[in-house]
XYZ file of C-alpha atoms in Angstrom:
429
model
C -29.442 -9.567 -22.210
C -26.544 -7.626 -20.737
C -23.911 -5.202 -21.940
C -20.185 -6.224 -21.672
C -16.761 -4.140 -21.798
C -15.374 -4.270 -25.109
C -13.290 -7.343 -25.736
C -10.026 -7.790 -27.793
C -11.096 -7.490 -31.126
C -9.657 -10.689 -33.468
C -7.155 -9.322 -36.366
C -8.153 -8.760 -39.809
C -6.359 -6.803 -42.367
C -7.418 -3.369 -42.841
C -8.445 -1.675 -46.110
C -6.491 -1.087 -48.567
C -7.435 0.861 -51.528
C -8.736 -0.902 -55.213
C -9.139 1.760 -57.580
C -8.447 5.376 -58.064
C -11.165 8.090 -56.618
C -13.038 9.197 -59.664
C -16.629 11.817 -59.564
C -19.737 11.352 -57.108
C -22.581 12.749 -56.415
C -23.807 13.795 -53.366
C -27.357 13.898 -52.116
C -29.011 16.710 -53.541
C -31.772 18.562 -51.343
C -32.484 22.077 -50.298
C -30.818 23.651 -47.320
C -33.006 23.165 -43.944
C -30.413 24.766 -41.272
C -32.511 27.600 -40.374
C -35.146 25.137 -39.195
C -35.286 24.420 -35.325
C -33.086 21.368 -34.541
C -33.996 18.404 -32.827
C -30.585 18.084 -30.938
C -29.267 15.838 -27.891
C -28.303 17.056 -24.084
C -24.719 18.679 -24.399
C -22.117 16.508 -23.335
C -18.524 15.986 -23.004
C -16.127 13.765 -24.662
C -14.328 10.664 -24.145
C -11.802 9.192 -26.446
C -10.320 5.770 -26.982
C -8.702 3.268 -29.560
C -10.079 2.613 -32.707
C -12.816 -0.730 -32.406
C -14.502 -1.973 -34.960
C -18.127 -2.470 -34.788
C -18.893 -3.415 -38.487
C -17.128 -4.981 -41.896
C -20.299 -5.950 -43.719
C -17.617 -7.999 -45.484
C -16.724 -10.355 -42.409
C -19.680 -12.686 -40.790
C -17.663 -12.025 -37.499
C -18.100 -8.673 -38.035
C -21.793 -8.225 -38.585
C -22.567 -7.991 -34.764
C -26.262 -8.441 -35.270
C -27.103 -11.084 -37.992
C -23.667 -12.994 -38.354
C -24.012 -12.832 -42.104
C -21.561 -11.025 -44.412
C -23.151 -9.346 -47.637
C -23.019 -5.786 -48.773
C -25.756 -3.204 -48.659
C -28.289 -3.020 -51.500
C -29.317 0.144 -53.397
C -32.111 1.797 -50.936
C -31.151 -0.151 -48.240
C -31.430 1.027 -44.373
C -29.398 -1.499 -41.986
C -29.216 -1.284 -38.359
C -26.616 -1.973 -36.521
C -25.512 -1.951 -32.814
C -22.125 -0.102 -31.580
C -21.147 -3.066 -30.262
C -19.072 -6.930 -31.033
C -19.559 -10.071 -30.431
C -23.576 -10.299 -30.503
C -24.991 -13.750 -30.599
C -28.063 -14.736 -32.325
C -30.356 -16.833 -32.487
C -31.644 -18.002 -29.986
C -30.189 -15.278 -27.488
C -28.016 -12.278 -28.590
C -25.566 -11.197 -25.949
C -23.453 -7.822 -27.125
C -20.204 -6.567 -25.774
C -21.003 -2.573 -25.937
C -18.635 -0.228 -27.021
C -19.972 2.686 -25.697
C -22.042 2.891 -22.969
C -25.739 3.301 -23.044
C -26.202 6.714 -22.076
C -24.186 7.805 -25.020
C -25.597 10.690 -27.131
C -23.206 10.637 -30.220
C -20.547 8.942 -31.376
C -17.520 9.285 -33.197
C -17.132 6.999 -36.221
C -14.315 6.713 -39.160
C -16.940 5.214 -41.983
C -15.246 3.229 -44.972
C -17.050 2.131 -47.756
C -15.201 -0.147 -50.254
C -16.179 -1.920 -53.731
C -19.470 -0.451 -54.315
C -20.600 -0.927 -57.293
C -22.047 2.329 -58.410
C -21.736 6.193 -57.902
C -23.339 6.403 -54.228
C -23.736 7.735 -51.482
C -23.794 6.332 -47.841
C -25.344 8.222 -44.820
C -24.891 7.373 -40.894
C -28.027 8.408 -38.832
C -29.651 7.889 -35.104
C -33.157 6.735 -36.869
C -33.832 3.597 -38.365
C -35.097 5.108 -41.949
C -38.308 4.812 -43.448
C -38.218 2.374 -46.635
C -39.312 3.707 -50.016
C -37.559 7.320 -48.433
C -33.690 8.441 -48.372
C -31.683 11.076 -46.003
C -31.266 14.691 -47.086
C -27.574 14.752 -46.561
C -24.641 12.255 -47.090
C -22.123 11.227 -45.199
C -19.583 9.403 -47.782
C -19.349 9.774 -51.646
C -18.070 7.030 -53.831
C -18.000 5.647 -57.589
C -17.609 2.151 -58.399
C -14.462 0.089 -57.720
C -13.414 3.040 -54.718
C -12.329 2.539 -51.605
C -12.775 5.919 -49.570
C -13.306 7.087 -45.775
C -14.534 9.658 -43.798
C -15.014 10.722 -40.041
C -18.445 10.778 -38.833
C -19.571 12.113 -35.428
C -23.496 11.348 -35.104
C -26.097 11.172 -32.946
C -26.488 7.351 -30.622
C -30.221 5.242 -31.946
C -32.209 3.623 -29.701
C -30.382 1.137 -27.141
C -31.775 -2.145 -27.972
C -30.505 -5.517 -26.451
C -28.309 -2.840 -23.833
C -26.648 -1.180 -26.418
C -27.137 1.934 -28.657
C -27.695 1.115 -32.389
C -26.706 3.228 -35.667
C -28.182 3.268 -39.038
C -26.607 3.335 -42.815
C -28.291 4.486 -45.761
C -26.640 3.222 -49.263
C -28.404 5.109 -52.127
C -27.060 3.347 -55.024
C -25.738 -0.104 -56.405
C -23.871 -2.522 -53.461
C -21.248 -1.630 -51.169
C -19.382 -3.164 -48.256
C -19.001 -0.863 -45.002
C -16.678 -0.608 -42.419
C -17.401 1.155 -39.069
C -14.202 1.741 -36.371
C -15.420 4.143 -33.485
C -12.695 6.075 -32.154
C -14.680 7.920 -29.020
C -18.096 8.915 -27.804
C -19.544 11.626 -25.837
C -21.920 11.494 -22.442
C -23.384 14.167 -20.376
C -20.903 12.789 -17.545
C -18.050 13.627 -19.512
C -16.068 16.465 -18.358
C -14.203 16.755 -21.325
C -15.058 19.508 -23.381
C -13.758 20.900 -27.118
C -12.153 23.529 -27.929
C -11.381 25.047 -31.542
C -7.542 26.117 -32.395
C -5.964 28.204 -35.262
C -5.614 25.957 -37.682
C -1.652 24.967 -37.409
C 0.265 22.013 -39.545
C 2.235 20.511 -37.157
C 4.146 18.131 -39.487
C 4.695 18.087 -43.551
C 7.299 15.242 -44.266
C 7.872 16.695 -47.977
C 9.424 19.991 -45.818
C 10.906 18.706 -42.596
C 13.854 15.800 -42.547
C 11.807 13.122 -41.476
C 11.229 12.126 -45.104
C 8.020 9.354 -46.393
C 7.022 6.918 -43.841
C 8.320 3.465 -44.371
C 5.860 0.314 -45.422
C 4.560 -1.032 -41.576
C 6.292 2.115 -40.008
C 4.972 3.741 -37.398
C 6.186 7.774 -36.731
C 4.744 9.808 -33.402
C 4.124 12.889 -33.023
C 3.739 15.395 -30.265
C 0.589 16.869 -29.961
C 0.106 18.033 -25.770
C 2.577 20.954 -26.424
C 2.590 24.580 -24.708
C 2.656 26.362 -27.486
C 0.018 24.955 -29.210
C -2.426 25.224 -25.984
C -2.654 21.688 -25.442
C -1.070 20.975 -22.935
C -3.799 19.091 -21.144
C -5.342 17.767 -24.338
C -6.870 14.137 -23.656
C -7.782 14.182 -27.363
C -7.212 16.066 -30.494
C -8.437 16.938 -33.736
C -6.424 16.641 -37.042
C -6.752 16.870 -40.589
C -4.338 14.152 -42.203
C -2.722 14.020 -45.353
C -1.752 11.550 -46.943
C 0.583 12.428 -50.384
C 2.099 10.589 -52.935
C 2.076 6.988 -51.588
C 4.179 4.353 -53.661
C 1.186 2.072 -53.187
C -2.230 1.615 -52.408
C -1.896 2.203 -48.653
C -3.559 3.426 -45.287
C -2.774 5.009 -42.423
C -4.028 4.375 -38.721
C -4.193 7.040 -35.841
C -3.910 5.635 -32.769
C -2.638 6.697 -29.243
C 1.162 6.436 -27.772
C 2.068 3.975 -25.535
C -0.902 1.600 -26.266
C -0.505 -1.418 -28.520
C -1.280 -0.381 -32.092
C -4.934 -1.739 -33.551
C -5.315 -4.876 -34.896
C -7.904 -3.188 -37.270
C -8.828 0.040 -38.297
C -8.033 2.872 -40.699
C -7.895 6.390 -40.770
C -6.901 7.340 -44.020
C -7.057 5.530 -47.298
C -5.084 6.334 -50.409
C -4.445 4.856 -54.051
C -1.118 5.636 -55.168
C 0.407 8.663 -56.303
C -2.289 10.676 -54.548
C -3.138 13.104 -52.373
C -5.914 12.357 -49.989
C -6.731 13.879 -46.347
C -9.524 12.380 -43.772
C -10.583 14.185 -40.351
C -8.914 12.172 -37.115
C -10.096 12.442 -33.719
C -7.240 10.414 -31.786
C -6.616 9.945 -27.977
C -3.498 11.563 -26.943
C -1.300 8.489 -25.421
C 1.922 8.310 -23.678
C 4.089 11.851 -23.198
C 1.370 13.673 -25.037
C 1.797 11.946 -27.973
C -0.084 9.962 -30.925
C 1.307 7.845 -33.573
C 0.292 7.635 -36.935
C 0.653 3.660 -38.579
C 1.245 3.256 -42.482
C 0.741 0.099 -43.477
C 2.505 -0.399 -47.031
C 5.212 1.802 -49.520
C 6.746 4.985 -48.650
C 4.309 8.053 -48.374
C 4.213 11.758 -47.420
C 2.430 12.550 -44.537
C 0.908 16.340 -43.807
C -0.906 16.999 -39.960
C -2.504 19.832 -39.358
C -4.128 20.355 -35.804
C -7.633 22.063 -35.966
C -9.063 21.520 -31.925
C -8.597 19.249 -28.876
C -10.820 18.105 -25.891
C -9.440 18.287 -22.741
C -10.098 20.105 -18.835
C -9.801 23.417 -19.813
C -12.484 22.981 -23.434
C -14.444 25.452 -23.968
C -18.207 23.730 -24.631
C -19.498 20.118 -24.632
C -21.229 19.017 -27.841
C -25.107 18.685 -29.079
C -25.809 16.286 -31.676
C -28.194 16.958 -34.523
C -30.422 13.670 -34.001
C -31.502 14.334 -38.216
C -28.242 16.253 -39.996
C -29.595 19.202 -42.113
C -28.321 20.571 -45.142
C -26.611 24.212 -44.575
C -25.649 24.313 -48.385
C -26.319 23.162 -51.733
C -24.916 25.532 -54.641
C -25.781 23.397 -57.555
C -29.163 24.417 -56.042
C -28.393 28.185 -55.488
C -25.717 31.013 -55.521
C -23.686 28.963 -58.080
C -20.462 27.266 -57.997
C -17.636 28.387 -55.464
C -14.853 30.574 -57.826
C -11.260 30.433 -58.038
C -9.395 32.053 -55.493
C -13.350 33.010 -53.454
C -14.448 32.263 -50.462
C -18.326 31.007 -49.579
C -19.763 31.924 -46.175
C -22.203 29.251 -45.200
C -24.846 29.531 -42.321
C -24.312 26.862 -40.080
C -26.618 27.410 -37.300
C -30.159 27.939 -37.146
C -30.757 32.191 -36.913
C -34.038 31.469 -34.494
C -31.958 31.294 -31.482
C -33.229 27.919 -31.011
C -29.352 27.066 -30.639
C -27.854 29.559 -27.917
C -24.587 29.419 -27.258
C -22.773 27.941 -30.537
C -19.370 28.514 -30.921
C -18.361 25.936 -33.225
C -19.828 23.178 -35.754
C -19.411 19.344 -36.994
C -20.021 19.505 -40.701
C -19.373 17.481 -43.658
C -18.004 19.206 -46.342
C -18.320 18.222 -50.328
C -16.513 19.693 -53.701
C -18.258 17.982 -56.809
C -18.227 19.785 -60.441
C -14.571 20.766 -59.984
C -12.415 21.774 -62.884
C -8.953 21.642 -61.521
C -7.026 20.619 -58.439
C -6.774 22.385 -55.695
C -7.980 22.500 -52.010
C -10.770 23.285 -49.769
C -9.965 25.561 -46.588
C -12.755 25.804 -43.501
C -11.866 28.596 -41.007
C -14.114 30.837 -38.951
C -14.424 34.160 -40.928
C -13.378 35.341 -44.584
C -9.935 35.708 -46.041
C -8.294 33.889 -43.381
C -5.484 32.532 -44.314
C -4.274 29.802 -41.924
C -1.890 27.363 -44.646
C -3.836 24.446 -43.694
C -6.092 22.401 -46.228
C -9.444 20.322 -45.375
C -10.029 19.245 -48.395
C -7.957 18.309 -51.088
C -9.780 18.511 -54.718
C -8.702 16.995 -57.752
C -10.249 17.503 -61.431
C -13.337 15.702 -62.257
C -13.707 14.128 -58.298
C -15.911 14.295 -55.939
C -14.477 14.193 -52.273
C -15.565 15.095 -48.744
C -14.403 15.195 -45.472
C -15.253 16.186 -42.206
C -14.662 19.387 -40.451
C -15.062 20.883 -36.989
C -16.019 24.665 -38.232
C -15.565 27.503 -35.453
C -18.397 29.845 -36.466
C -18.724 33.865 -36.037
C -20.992 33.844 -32.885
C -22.521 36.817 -33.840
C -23.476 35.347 -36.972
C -23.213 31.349 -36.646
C -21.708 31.491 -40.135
C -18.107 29.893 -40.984
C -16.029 30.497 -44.434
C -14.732 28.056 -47.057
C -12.268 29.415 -49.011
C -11.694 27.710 -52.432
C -7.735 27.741 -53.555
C -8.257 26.258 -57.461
C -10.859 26.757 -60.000
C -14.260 26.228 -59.490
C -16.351 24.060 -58.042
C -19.893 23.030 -56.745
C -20.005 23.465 -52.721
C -22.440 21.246 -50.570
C -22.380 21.243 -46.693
C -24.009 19.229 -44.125
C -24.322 19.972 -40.213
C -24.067 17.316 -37.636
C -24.370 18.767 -34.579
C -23.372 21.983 -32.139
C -20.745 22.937 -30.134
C -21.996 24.945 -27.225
C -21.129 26.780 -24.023
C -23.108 27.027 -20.675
């Protein structure tokens, strides 16, 4: 068996949304933060175009058993971060990241599940009978819904390193496109910004983007403190679509995906997703829609580049830094919940920032989620966009008080049940 460069990938249609987002519920279990973390070496970054290493809906996109067919309630299923795997009698993979890759960064979509779920990436393949303290994606039946994902690299079997899915509840199809990795020979290393929007069609003169438009943006800019950004870190908005749509990231100057999605929306909506995109050509990314008109809001949270500030240690089991349906009651209107994101032992020295996964459930009315680094903060970004009776997560690379290793979510609507997940550290030294 040997490891290949990643080939072209064949072109498939990418999701498109089914049904509007309605409530889910998220994993319940108690906090475990404060525990000593098992975590990988610290290591830089390296970004790249979207791939796609599983559609459990595709045979030619099952890398591992060729077979098509969604994930059953309960189920773990391993899969390698790679394409084109043959088997029987031999498998042969073409690995999308290399082998000595400790994490990797992965935009998950699940899509027609069949009940309210949940769906969790991890580095271990799972012990049956058990189930993951935290969650990665939320979803009810019918829903089409994604969210970034950066977790810790499985064992490397047949050359190349393997992940592992969870599905809770019912059947679901998933979709996996990795958009970068990180090594400990990577010299590219993050580094947290203000939060900033950059763009917000509904207030500039740029207008919706057009059905199979593509718009670019600048993103390597002076003022921002990019300039030598290789990569950054965005929260995307997408806002009253005409139609079920998506949106794809992707660098400028390279040839736009064949598959892959970064944000999916039904219309008339308002949904955001995390995006970790390689800056292309002239410092600049472009941002794909793929059908009717919608509003597009881009706010720019960190980058990786030369001058980062600290390379990255993945959390090889995610722990559960908050749970209020289990404690300290729901988030209020207009308040703000500090959450303890790293471990107060000192067993993580050095932590300046974290990759969490943030969930509202229980809410009463729409509003939004906002993740910055202390309280009463108020930057005029969003991370996560709430609406009445919904579930939703997303993603979010939270720069935490060093002195404290706590970060703030501050809740602009009524209120609502707060659960948050760590993935990993971001460290200097």
């Amino acid at each position: 068996m040997r490891a290949r460069t990643a080939m072209s990938l064949a072109a498939l249609a990418a999701l498109v949304l089914t049904a509007p987002a309605l409530a889910a519920v998220p994993a319940t279990a108690a906090p475990t933060a404060a525990a000593s973390p098992d975590v990988t070496a610290p290591a830089g970054y390296v970004g790249m175009s979207p791939i796609r290493v599983l559609d459990t809906r595709d045979d030619s996109k099952v890398p591992e058993t060729r077979t098509a067919r969604p994930l059953r309630a309960g189920e773990y299923f391993s899969t390698p971060i790679a394409t084109g795997c043959l088997n029987p009698p031999r498998q042969e993979c073409f690995g999308v990241v290399p082998t000595d890759a400790t994490a990797v960064v992965v935009n998950v979509t699940v899509t027609d599940p069949t009940a309210d779920g949940f769906v969790t990436l991890g580095s271990a393949p799972g012990i049956p009978g058990t189930r993951p303290a935290t969650s990665s994606i939320n979803f009810r039946p019918g829903q089409t819904v994604s969210n970034l994902v950066t977790v810790a690299t499985g064992p490397v079997s047949h050359d190349v390193p393997w992940l592992t899915l969870y599905n809770n509840a019912g059947t679901t199809d998933v979709v996996l496109d990795v958009v970068g990795y990180f090594r400990t020979a990577a010299t590219d290393t993050f580094r947290p910004l203000y939060p900033s929007r950059i763009a917000d069609s509904r207030r500039d003169t740029t207008g919706r983007i057009d059905s199979d438009s593509v718009r670019s943006y600048h993103v390597a800019r002076t003022e921002l403190g990019t300039t030598d950004a290789t990569a950054v870190v965005l929260n995307v908005t997408a806002v009253d679509g005409y139609r079920d749509g998506f949106l794809t990231a992707y660098p400028a100057g390279e040839p736009r995906p064949d598959v892959g999605s970064n944000v999916n929306f039904p219309a008339g909506s308002t949904v955001a997703n995390r995006v970790v995109v390689k800056v292309g050509q002239d410092g600049r990314i472009n941002l794909y829609n793929h059908v009717g008109p919608v509003h597009v809001v881009v706010d720019i949270v960190g980058y990786y580049g030369p001058s980062g500030k600290g390379r990255y240690s993945a959390l090889r089991t995610p722990v559960r830094s908050l749970d209020s349906r289990l404690g300290g009651g729901p988030v209020p209107g207009s308040g703000t919940r500090m959450i303890q994101a790293v471990p107060t032992d000192g067993s993580v020295p050095n932590a300046f920032a974290v990759e969490a996964n943030i969930t509202a459930t229980n809410v009463l009315a729409d509003g939004y989620l906002a993740v910055t680094r202390e309280p009463n903060l108020q930057t005029g970004t969003s991370t996560v966009n709430v609406v009445r009776g919904q579930t939703t997560s997303n993603s979010a690379t939270a720069e935490v008080l060093e002195s404290t290793g706590t970060y703030a979510v501050y809740n602009h609507g009524a209120d609502l049940d707060l659960v948050a997940d760590v993935n990993g550290y971001y460290v200097t030294g």
